CSV table of C-alpha atoms in Angstrom, one decimal:
chain,number,residue,atom,x,y,z
R,1,MET,CA,133.0,81.3,82.0
R,2,GLY,CA,134.3,78.4,84.0
R,3,GLN,CA,133.5,79.7,87.5
R,4,ASN,CA,129.9,80.4,86.4
R,5,THR,CA,129.7,76.8,85.0
R,6,ASP,CA,130.9,75.5,88.3
R,7,ARG,CA,128.5,77.6,90.4
R,8,ARG,CA,125.7,76.2,88.4
R,9,ALA,CA,127.1,72.9,88.7
R,10,LEU,CA,127.1,73.4,92.7
R,11,VAL,CA,123.6,74.9,92.6
R,12,ARG,CA,122.2,71.7,90.9
R,13,ASP,CA,123.9,69.5,93.2
R,14,ARG,CA,123.0,70.9,96.5
R,15,PHE,CA,119.3,71.2,95.2
R,16,ASP,CA,119.4,67.7,93.8
R,17,ARG,CA,120.6,66.3,97.2
R,18,ALA,CA,118.0,68.3,99.2
R,19,VAL,CA,116.0,65.1,100.3
R,20,GLY,CA,114.2,67.1,102.9
R,21,TYR,CA,112.9,69.8,100.8
R,22,GLU,CA,109.3,68.6,101.1
R,23,GLY,CA,109.1,68.9,104.8
R,24,ALA,CA,111.5,72.1,105.4
R,25,ALA,CA,110.6,74.5,102.5
R,26,THR,CA,107.8,76.4,104.7
R,27,MET,CA,108.9,79.6,103.3
R,28,GLN,CA,109.2,78.3,99.6
R,29,ARG,CA,105.4,77.3,99.7
R,30,VAL,CA,104.2,80.7,101.1
R,31,ALA,CA,106.2,82.5,98.3
R,32,ALA,CA,104.5,79.8,95.8
R,33,GLN,CA,101.3,81.0,97.1
R,34,ARG,CA,101.8,84.6,96.8
R,35,LEU,CA,103.2,84.4,93.7
R,36,PHE,CA,100.3,82.5,92.2
R,37,GLU,CA,98.2,85.1,93.7
R,38,LYS,CA,99.9,88.0,91.9
R,39,LEU,CA,99.7,86.0,88.7
R,40,GLN,CA,96.0,85.2,88.9
R,41,GLU,CA,95.3,89.0,89.6
R,42,ARG,CA,97.6,90.1,86.6
R,43,MET,CA,95.7,87.6,84.4
R,44,GLU,CA,92.4,89.3,85.1
R,45,GLY,CA,90.3,86.0,84.1
R,46,ARG,CA,92.2,85.2,81.0
R,47,VAL,CA,92.9,81.5,80.5
R,48,PRO,CA,96.5,80.7,79.3
R,49,LEU,CA,97.2,78.2,76.7
R,50,ARG,CA,100.7,77.4,77.5
R,51,ILE,CA,102.9,78.0,80.7
R,52,LEU,CA,106.6,77.9,81.0
R,53,GLU,CA,107.6,77.4,84.9
R,54,LEU,CA,111.1,77.8,85.8
R,55,GLY,CA,112.8,75.9,88.6
R,56,CYS,CA,109.9,74.3,89.6
R,57,GLY,CA,111.3,72.4,92.5
R,58,THR,CA,109.4,69.6,93.8
R,59,GLY,CA,105.9,71.3,92.6
R,60,PHE,CA,104.6,73.8,95.0
R,61,LEU,CA,103.7,76.4,92.1
R,62,THR,CA,103.2,73.4,89.7
R,63,GLU,CA,100.4,72.2,91.5
R,64,LYS,CA,98.5,75.6,91.6
R,65,LEU,CA,99.1,76.1,88.0
R,66,ARG,CA,97.7,72.7,87.1
R,67,ASN,CA,94.5,73.0,89.5
R,68,ALA,CA,93.9,76.7,88.3
R,69,TRP,CA,94.1,76.1,84.4
R,70,PRO,CA,93.6,72.2,83.8
R,71,GLN,CA,93.5,72.8,79.9
R,72,ALA,CA,97.0,74.6,79.8
R,73,ASP,CA,99.7,72.9,78.2
R,74,ILE,CA,102.4,73.4,81.1
R,75,VAL,CA,106.1,73.0,80.8
R,76,ALA,CA,107.7,72.4,84.2
R,77,THR,CA,111.5,73.0,84.3
R,78,ASP,CA,114.3,72.8,86.8
R,79,ILE,CA,118.1,72.3,86.7
R,80,ALA,CA,117.9,69.3,89.5
R,81,PRO,CA,116.7,66.1,87.8
R,82,HIS,CA,115.8,64.7,91.3
R,83,MET,CA,113.5,67.9,91.8
R,84,LEU,CA,111.9,67.1,88.5
R,85,GLU,CA,111.0,63.6,89.7
R,86,ARG,CA,109.4,64.9,92.9
R,87,ALA,CA,107.4,67.5,91.0
R,88,GLN,CA,106.3,64.8,88.8
R,89,GLN,CA,105.3,62.4,91.8
R,90,ARG,CA,103.4,65.7,93.2
R,91,VAL,CA,101.6,66.9,90.1
R,92,GLY,CA,101.3,63.8,88.1
R,93,GLU,CA,101.1,63.2,84.6
R,94,GLY,CA,100.0,65.2,81.7
R,95,LEU,CA,102.9,67.9,81.9
R,96,CYS,CA,106.2,68.2,80.1
R,97,TYR,CA,108.8,67.9,82.7
R,98,ARG,CA,112.4,69.1,81.5
R,99,ILE,CA,115.9,69.6,82.7
R,100,MET,CA,116.8,73.2,82.0
R,101,ASP,CA,118.5,76.1,83.1
R,102,ALA,CA,116.6,79.2,83.6
R,103,GLY,CA,119.2,81.3,82.8
R,104,GLU,CA,119.7,79.7,79.4
R,105,PRO,CA,116.1,78.8,78.4
R,106,ASP,CA,116.1,76.2,75.4
R,107,VAL,CA,112.5,75.7,74.8
R,108,SER,CA,110.7,77.0,71.9
R,109,GLY,CA,107.4,78.2,71.0
R,110,SER,CA,105.1,80.9,72.6
R,111,PHE,CA,103.7,80.9,76.0
R,112,ASP,CA,101.0,83.0,77.7
R,113,ILE,CA,102.6,82.7,81.3
R,114,VAL,CA,106.3,82.3,82.1
R,115,CYS,CA,106.9,82.1,86.0
R,116,GLY,CA,109.4,81.1,88.3
R,117,ASN,CA,109.4,80.8,92.2
R,118,LEU,CA,112.6,82.0,94.1
R,119,VAL,CA,114.8,81.2,91.2
R,120,PHE,CA,116.4,84.2,90.1
R,121,GLN,CA,118.4,84.9,92.9
R,122,TRP,CA,120.8,81.9,91.8
R,123,LEU,CA,121.4,83.5,88.1
R,124,GLU,CA,124.6,84.9,87.1
R,125,HIS,CA,122.9,87.3,84.5
R,126,PRO,CA,119.4,88.0,85.3
R,127,GLN,CA,118.6,90.8,83.2
R,128,GLN,CA,119.7,88.7,80.3
R,129,ALA,CA,117.7,85.9,81.1
R,130,LEU,CA,114.7,88.3,81.6
R,131,ALA,CA,115.0,89.2,78.2
R,132,ARG,CA,115.3,85.7,76.7
R,133,LEU,CA,112.2,85.0,78.7
R,134,GLY,CA,110.4,87.9,77.4
R,135,ARG,CA,110.9,86.8,73.7
R,136,LEU,CA,109.2,83.3,74.4
R,137,LEU,CA,105.9,85.2,75.6
R,138,SER,CA,102.9,85.7,73.2
R,139,PRO,CA,101.4,89.3,73.0
R,140,GLY,CA,99.8,90.2,76.1
R,141,GLY,CA,101.7,87.2,77.9
R,142,ILE,CA,102.7,87.6,81.7
R,143,LEU,CA,106.3,87.1,83.2
R,144,ALA,CA,105.9,86.5,87.1
R,145,LEU,CA,108.6,85.7,89.3
R,146,SER,CA,110.0,85.9,92.8
R,147,THR,CA,113.3,86.1,94.3
R,148,LEU,CA,115.3,86.4,97.5
R,149,MET,CA,116.7,89.8,98.3
R,150,ASP,CA,119.5,91.3,100.4
R,151,GLY,CA,118.7,91.2,104.0
R,152,THR,CA,117.7,87.8,103.9
R,153,PHE,CA,118.9,85.9,107.0
R,154,GLN,CA,120.2,89.0,108.2
R,155,GLU,CA,119.9,87.7,111.9
R,156,TRP,CA,122.4,85.0,111.3
R,157,ARG,CA,124.8,86.8,109.3
R,158,THR,CA,124.9,89.4,112.1
R,159,ALA,CA,125.5,86.6,114.8
R,160,CYS,CA,128.5,85.3,112.3
R,161,ALA,CA,130.0,89.0,112.0
R,162,VAL,CA,130.6,89.6,115.6
R,163,GLU,CA,133.5,86.6,115.1
R,164,HIS,CA,134.8,88.7,112.1
R,165,GLU,CA,133.5,85.5,110.4
R,166,GLU,CA,131.2,85.7,107.2
R,167,SER,CA,128.0,83.7,107.7
R,168,GLY,CA,128.3,81.7,104.0
R,169,THR,CA,125.0,82.6,103.2
R,170,PRO,CA,124.7,83.8,99.5
R,171,ASP,CA,124.8,87.6,98.9
R,172,TYR,CA,121.2,87.8,97.4
R,173,PRO,CA,120.4,90.8,95.1
R,174,SER,CA,119.8,94.3,96.4
R,175,ALA,CA,116.6,96.0,96.0
R,176,ALA,CA,118.3,98.7,93.6
R,177,SER,CA,119.6,96.1,91.3
R,178,ILE,CA,116.3,93.7,91.5
R,179,GLY,CA,114.6,97.1,90.6
R,180,GLU,CA,116.6,97.3,87.1
R,181,TRP,CA,115.4,93.9,86.2
R,182,HIS,CA,112.6,94.7,83.8
R,183,PRO,CA,112.0,93.1,80.3
R,184,SER,CA,112.2,96.0,77.8
R,185,LEU,CA,108.8,98.0,77.1
R,186,PHE,CA,106.8,95.6,79.4
R,187,ASN,CA,104.3,97.0,82.0
R,188,GLY,CA,104.8,96.0,85.4
R,189,GLY,CA,107.1,96.2,88.3
R,190,TRP,CA,108.6,94.6,91.7
R,191,GLU,CA,106.9,94.4,95.0
R,192,THR,CA,109.0,93.7,98.2
R,193,GLU,CA,107.7,91.7,101.5
R,194,ALA,CA,109.5,90.3,104.6
R,195,SER,CA,108.7,87.4,106.5
R,196,VAL,CA,109.8,86.1,109.7
R,197,GLN,CA,110.7,82.4,110.6
R,198,THR,CA,111.5,81.0,114.1
R,199,PHE,CA,113.6,78.0,114.5
R,200,SER,CA,114.0,76.0,117.7
R,201,ASN,CA,117.9,76.9,117.3
R,202,GLY,CA,120.7,77.7,115.2
R,203,ARG,CA,121.4,74.1,114.5
R,204,ALA,CA,117.7,73.6,112.9
R,205,PHE,CA,118.2,76.8,110.8
R,206,LEU,CA,121.3,75.4,109.3
R,207,ARG,CA,120.0,72.0,108.7
R,208,HIS,CA,117.1,73.8,107.3
R,209,LEU,CA,119.5,75.3,104.9
R,210,LYS,CA,121.0,72.1,103.9
R,211,GLU,CA,117.5,70.4,103.6
R,212,THR,CA,116.1,73.3,101.1
R,213,GLY,CA,119.3,73.5,98.8
R,214,ALA,CA,119.8,76.7,100.0
R,215,SER,CA,123.1,76.1,101.3
R,216,VAL,CA,125.2,77.1,98.5
R,217,PRO,CA,127.8,79.4,99.8
R,218,ARG,CA,128.9,82.5,98.3
R,219,ALA,CA,132.0,82.4,95.9
R,220,GLY,CA,135.3,82.3,97.8
R,221,TYR,CA,133.6,81.4,101.2
R,222,ARG,CA,135.9,79.6,103.7
R,223,PRO,CA,134.1,77.6,106.2
R,224,MET,CA,134.2,79.2,110.1
R,225,GLN,CA,136.3,77.8,112.6
R,226,LEU,CA,134.6,75.6,115.1
R,227,LEU,CA,134.8,77.6,118.0
R,228,ALA,CA,133.5,80.8,115.9
R,229,LEU,CA,130.7,78.8,114.6
R,230,ARG,CA,129.5,77.5,118.2
R,231,ARG,CA,129.9,81.1,119.7
R,232,SER,CA,127.9,82.2,116.6
R,233,LEU,CA,125.2,79.7,117.2
R,234,ALA,CA,124.7,80.5,121.0
R,235,ARG,CA,124.7,84.1,119.8
R,236,PHE,CA,121.8,83.2,117.2
R,237,ASP,CA,120.0,81.3,119.9
R,238,ALA,CA,120.0,84.0,122.4
R,239,GLN,CA,118.5,86.4,120.0
R,240,GLY,CA,115.2,83.8,119.4
R,241,SER,CA,116.7,81.9,116.4
R,242,VAL,CA,114.7,84.0,114.3
R,243,VAL,CA,115.4,84.9,110.7
R,244,THR,CA,114.0,87.3,108.2
R,245,TRP,CA,113.4,86.3,104.6
R,246,ARG,CA,113.2,89.3,102.3
R,247,LEU,CA,111.4,88.5,98.9
R,248,ALA,CA,110.5,90.4,95.7
R,249,TYR,CA,107.9,89.5,93.6
R,250,GLY,CA,107.7,90.7,89.9
R,251,CYS,CA,104.8,90.9,87.5
R,252,PHE,CA,105.2,91.9,84.2
R,253,GLN,CA,103.1,92.3,80.9
R,254,LYS,CA,104.3,92.0,77.2
R,255,PRO,CA,102.6,94.5,75.0
R,256,PRO,CA,99.2,93.0,73.3
R,257,ARG,CA,100.6,94.6,70.0
R,258,ALA,CA,103.2,96.5,68.3
R,259,GLY,CA,102.9,100.5,69.0
R,260,VAL,CA,103.2,102.9,71.5
R,261,PHE,CA,101.1,105.4,73.6
R,262,ILE,CA,101.7,109.2,72.9
R,263,THR,CA,101.3,111.5,76.0
R,264,GLY,CA,102.6,114.8,76.8
R,265,THR,CA,103.7,117.0,79.8
R,266,ASP,CA,100.9,119.5,78.9
R,267,THR,CA,98.6,120.7,76.3
R,268,GLY,CA,100.3,122.3,73.1
R,269,VAL,CA,103.7,120.4,73.6
R,270,GLY,CA,103.5,119.1,70.0
R,271,LYS,CA,102.2,115.4,70.7
R,272,THR,CA,100.1,115.5,67.3
R,273,PHE,CA,103.0,116.7,65.5
R,274,VAL,CA,105.3,114.0,67.1
R,275,SER,CA,102.6,111.4,66.4
R,276,ALA,CA,102.6,112.3,62.6
R,277,CYS,CA,106.4,112.1,62.5
R,278,LEU,CA,106.3,108.4,64.3
R,279,VAL,CA,103.2,107.5,61.8
R,280,LYS,CA,105.5,108.6,58.9
R,281,ALA,CA,108.7,106.8,60.0
R,282,TRP,CA,107.3,103.7,61.2
R,283,GLU,CA,104.5,103.5,58.4
R,284,ALA,CA,102.3,103.1,61.3
R,285,LEU,CA,98.6,103.1,62.0
R,286,TYR,CA,97.0,105.9,64.2
R,287,TRP,CA,94.0,106.1,66.5
R,288,LYS,CA,93.1,109.1,68.6
R,289,PRO,CA,90.7,107.5,71.0
R,290,LEU,CA,89.2,110.4,72.2
R,291,GLN,CA,88.9,113.8,70.6
R,292,SER,CA,87.8,117.2,72.0
R,293,GLY,CA,87.8,120.7,70.8
R,294,LEU,CA,86.1,120.2,67.6
R,295,ALA,CA,84.5,123.4,67.7
R,296,GLU,CA,87.6,125.2,67.3
R,297,GLU,CA,89.6,122.7,65.0
R,298,ALA,CA,89.3,120.0,62.6
R,299,GLY,CA,90.7,117.3,65.0
R,300,ASP,CA,93.9,115.4,65.2
R,301,THR,CA,93.2,112.5,62.9
R,302,PRO,CA,92.4,114.7,59.7
R,303,THR,CA,95.7,116.4,60.8
R,304,ILE,CA,97.7,113.3,60.8
R,305,LEU,CA,96.1,112.4,57.4
R,306,SER,CA,97.1,115.8,56.0
R,307,LEU,CA,100.5,115.7,57.5
R,308,THR,CA,101.5,111.9,56.8
R,309,HIS,CA,99.6,111.2,53.6
R,310,CYS,CA,98.8,107.9,54.8
R,311,ALA,CA,95.6,105.7,53.6
R,312,PRO,CA,92.4,106.9,55.2
R,313,GLU,CA,91.9,103.3,56.5
R,314,ASP,CA,95.2,103.5,58.3
R,315,CYS,CA,93.7,106.4,60.7
R,316,LEU,CA,91.0,104.5,62.8
R,317,PRO,CA,88.2,106.5,63.8
R,318,PRO,CA,87.9,108.1,67.5
R,319,ALA,CA,85.8,106.2,69.8
R,320,GLY,CA,84.6,109.6,71.3
R,321,ALA,CA,84.6,113.1,69.5
R,322,PHE,CA,83.3,116.1,71.2
R,323,GLN,CA,83.0,120.1,70.6
R,324,ALA,CA,84.1,121.6,73.6
R,325,PRO,CA,87.7,122.3,74.2
R,326,LEU,CA,87.7,120.7,77.6
R,327,SER,CA,89.0,117.2,79.0
R,328,PRO,CA,87.2,114.4,77.1
R,329,GLU,CA,85.3,113.6,80.1
R,330,ALA,CA,84.0,117.3,80.4
R,331,ALA,CA,83.6,117.9,77.1
R,332,ALA,CA,81.4,114.5,76.9
R,333,ARG,CA,79.2,116.0,79.9
R,334,ALA,CA,78.7,119.2,78.4
R,335,GLU,CA,77.1,117.4,75.7
R,336,GLY,CA,75.0,115.2,77.9
R,337,VAL,CA,76.5,112.0,77.0
R,338,THR,CA,78.8,109.4,78.7
R,339,ILE,CA,81.8,107.6,77.3
R,340,ASP,CA,81.5,104.1,77.9
R,341,PRO,CA,85.0,102.7,79.0
R,342,ALA,CA,84.2,99.5,77.0
R,343,SER,CA,84.6,101.7,73.9
R,344,LEU,CA,88.1,102.4,74.7
R,345,ALA,CA,89.3,98.7,74.3
R,346,LEU,CA,92.7,99.0,72.3
R,347,ARG,CA,92.3,98.1,68.6
R,348,MET,CA,93.7,95.4,67.4
R,349,GLN,CA,94.1,95.7,63.5
R,350,GLU,CA,97.2,94.3,62.2
R,351,PRO,CA,98.6,93.6,65.6
R,352,GLU,CA,102.1,93.4,64.1
R,353,ARG,CA,102.3,96.6,62.7
R,354,PRO,CA,103.1,99.5,65.0
R,355,MET,CA,100.1,101.8,66.1
R,356,VAL,CA,100.7,105.2,67.6
R,357,VAL,CA,97.9,105.9,70.0
R,358,GLU,CA,97.6,109.6,70.8
R,359,GLY,CA,95.9,110.6,74.4
R,360,ALA,CA,94.4,113.6,75.2
R,361,GLY,CA,96.2,116.2,77.2
R,362,GLY,CA,98.2,114.8,79.8
R,363,LEU,CA,98.5,111.7,82.1
R,364,MET,CA,96.3,113.0,84.5
R,365,VAL,CA,93.4,114.4,82.2
R,366,PRO,CA,90.0,112.5,83.1
R,367,ALA,CA,89.1,110.6,80.1
R,368,THR,CA,85.8,109.1,81.4
R,369,GLU,CA,83.7,109.5,84.9
R,370,THR,CA,86.3,106.7,86.3
R,371,LEU,CA,89.6,106.7,84.3
R,372,MET,CA,92.1,109.0,83.7
R,373,MET,CA,94.4,109.0,80.9
R,374,CYS,CA,97.2,107.2,82.6
R,375,ASP,CA,94.6,104.4,83.6
R,376,LEU,CA,93.7,103.9,80.1
R,377,ALA,CA,97.8,103.8,79.1
R,378,ALA,CA,97.9,101.0,82.0
R,379,GLN,CA,95.0,99.2,80.4
R,380,TRP,CA,96.2,99.2,76.9
R,381,GLY,CA,99.7,98.1,77.8
R,382,LEU,CA,101.5,100.0,75.6
R,383,PRO,CA,105.0,101.6,75.9
R,384,VAL,CA,104.5,105.3,76.4
R,385,VAL,CA,106.4,108.0,74.4
R,386,LEU,CA,106.2,111.3,76.4
R,387,VAL,CA,106.4,114.5,74.7
R,388,ALA,CA,107.9,117.5,76.4
R,389,ARG,CA,108.9,121.0,75.8
R,390,SER,CA,112.7,121.3,75.9
R,391,GLY,CA,113.2,124.7,77.7
R,392,LEU,CA,112.8,126.3,81.1
R,393,GLY,CA,109.8,124.3,83.2
R,394,THR,CA,110.3,121.0,81.4
R,395,LEU,CA,112.5,119.3,84.2
R,396,ASN,CA,109.7,119.5,86.7
R,397,HIS,CA,106.8,118.5,84.6
R,398,THR,CA,109.0,115.7,82.4
R,399,LEU,CA,110.2,113.9,86.0
R,400,LEU,CA,107.0,114.3,87.7
R,401,SER,CA,105.2,112.6,84.6
R,402,LEU,CA,108.0,109.7,84.3
R,403,GLU,CA,107.7,109.2,88.1
R,404,ALA,CA,103.8,108.9,87.7
R,405,LEU,CA,104.2,106.5,84.9
R,406,ARG,CA,106.6,104.2,87.0
R,407,GLN,CA,104.5,104.2,90.0
R,408,ARG,CA,101.6,102.7,87.7
R,409,GLY,CA,104.1,99.8,86.3
R,410,ILE,CA,103.8,101.6,82.9
R,411,ALA,CA,106.6,101.1,80.7
R,412,VAL,CA,108.4,104.1,78.8
R,413,ALA,CA,109.9,104.0,75.5
R,414,GLY,CA,111.3,107.4,75.7
R,415,VAL,CA,111.1,111.3,75.5
R,416,VAL,CA,110.8,113.3,72.7
R,417,LEU,CA,112.0,117.2,73.5
R,418,ASN,CA,110.4,119.7,71.3
R,419,GLY,CA,112.0,123.1,70.8
R,420,PRO,CA,115.4,124.7,71.1
R,421,LEU,CA,118.2,122.2,71.8
R,422,ASN,CA,118.8,122.7,75.4
R,423,PRO,CA,121.8,119.9,76.4
R,424,ALA,CA,121.6,120.8,80.0
R,425,ASN,CA,117.9,119.5,80.2
R,426,ARG,CA,118.3,116.8,77.8
R,427,GLU,CA,121.1,115.4,80.5
R,428,THR,CA,119.2,115.9,83.6
R,429,ILE,CA,116.1,114.4,81.9
R,430,THR,CA,118.3,111.3,80.8
R,431,GLU,CA,120.1,110.7,83.9
R,432,LYS,CA,117.4,111.9,86.6
R,433,GLY,CA,114.4,110.2,84.6
R,434,LYS,CA,116.5,107.1,83.6
R,435,VAL,CA,115.0,107.3,80.2
R,436,ARG,CA,116.1,107.6,76.6
R,437,ILE,CA,115.7,110.6,74.8
R,438,LEU,CA,114.3,109.6,71.6
R,439,ALA,CA,114.4,112.7,69.6
R,440,GLU,CA,115.1,116.5,69.9
R,441,ILE,CA,113.0,118.4,67.3
R,442,SER,CA,113.6,122.0,67.2
R,443,PHE,CA,111.1,124.7,66.2
R,444,GLN,CA,109.2,124.1,62.9
R,445,ALA,CA,108.1,127.3,61.3
R,446,ASP,CA,106.3,125.3,58.4
R,447,VAL,CA,104.4,122.3,59.8
R,448,SER,CA,103.7,120.5,56.6
R,449,ALA,CA,104.0,117.0,55.4
R,450,GLN,CA,107.6,118.0,53.9
R,451,SER,CA,108.8,118.9,57.8
R,452,VAL,CA,107.2,115.9,59.0
R,453,GLU,CA,108.7,113.9,56.2
R,454,GLY,CA,112.3,115.1,57.1
R,455,ILE,CA,112.0,114.6,60.7
R,456,ALA,CA,110.7,111.1,60.5
R,457,GLN,CA,114.0,110.2,58.4
R,458,THR,CA,116.2,111.4,61.7
R,459,LEU,CA,113.9,108.9,64.3
R,460,PRO,CA,114.8,105.7,65.4
R,461,SER,CA,113.2,102.7,63.4
R,462,TRP,CA,110.3,100.9,65.5
R,463,ALA,CA,112.8,97.8,65.5
R,464,ASP,CA,115.3,100.0,67.4
R,465,VAL,CA,112.7,101.5,69.8
R,466,ARG,CA,111.2,97.9,70.6
R,467,GLY,CA,114.7,96.3,70.8
R,468,GLY,CA,114.4,92.8,72.2
R,469,ALA,CA,110.7,93.2,73.3
């Protein structure tokens, strides 16, 4: 604990003394602009009421937030008091400026945006910080971050390594570790970029590090011998005095309401039965947005009512119901109608109560002329429960489905396996899919309210599934 405290104090001190920051922080300005653009895109025109900024520095990002959303209540924070003073000089009054460690936020209330530019590389426990920050967001709120990553200043480090000396520049987090920084059940992900900056010579580069406060050395670093430093500088200059900045940008959205989206690896894998069990276990609402195949069956909504004995008003009516046993888009076309995407807006009744939203077929089933089921999952922002068979063939289907979800930044709450217990498949899906197995449900000869009740008692609670979200 003492070592971490000492390092935080060192970081604060270096930034507090970075009097040349404004003129030198070229890449910090670039990163602030890129992060702001990604944040605006994620907001999709929504206007935030409250914004929390971490590590505001001299206000590069703060100024953009203020100009874009002048009516928002903005709390700008930094660990370095002098940085806050410069931010206030840049942006002006009307904001709340606070000294705060981004790793240990001590603000209260609910924010629509929490953001921070090039701050997370300084935190000792970034995943814990993400969990704390996620709890500060309002439903549907956005967490937007940027960080330096491994490979930054590699040219200088290489020049020093020839002397069998370390450069002293910090060990920034790897792409693999950054990829694991993810607030629980939030949609979103990380993107990486590289930018090249040229200096007049190596001494100008080292001066730049000092002027921007980025000269905090790695733990245990011993300064280079003067002769080795001179040779390293000469080698760096001979290579063009160029450094590469490697940056990662993360944008995550908190679920807009309590609940999950149920999808399957195929048709007939037991989505409706699992939905019934979750509705019963969580006393949840149920919504089947699109129902087809009514010419051959009563539909999933009546089935849920029968299996759970929930109140009729707890089963919300579908947005579209069609006769043919086809994809919703094809079934609607067969009846000469078009599904209006606007009718598929996520239902917000009792938002703090879990709602089980059951999809049609699998992720790549067409829902409308322009949207697949996976597009709706991303649009709704609910974490996914993936239902799969337990036996032969499930590995390929399940792992492909998980990959498709993650490529789209869709959060996965877990997998439910239906069928005979298969420890090998369970282990492979857990390990290769990096996912939690929420339940293994054996074959049910009697699909009834009694069997649903029995299985519901074995399922994890909603509080357990949502965790710290």
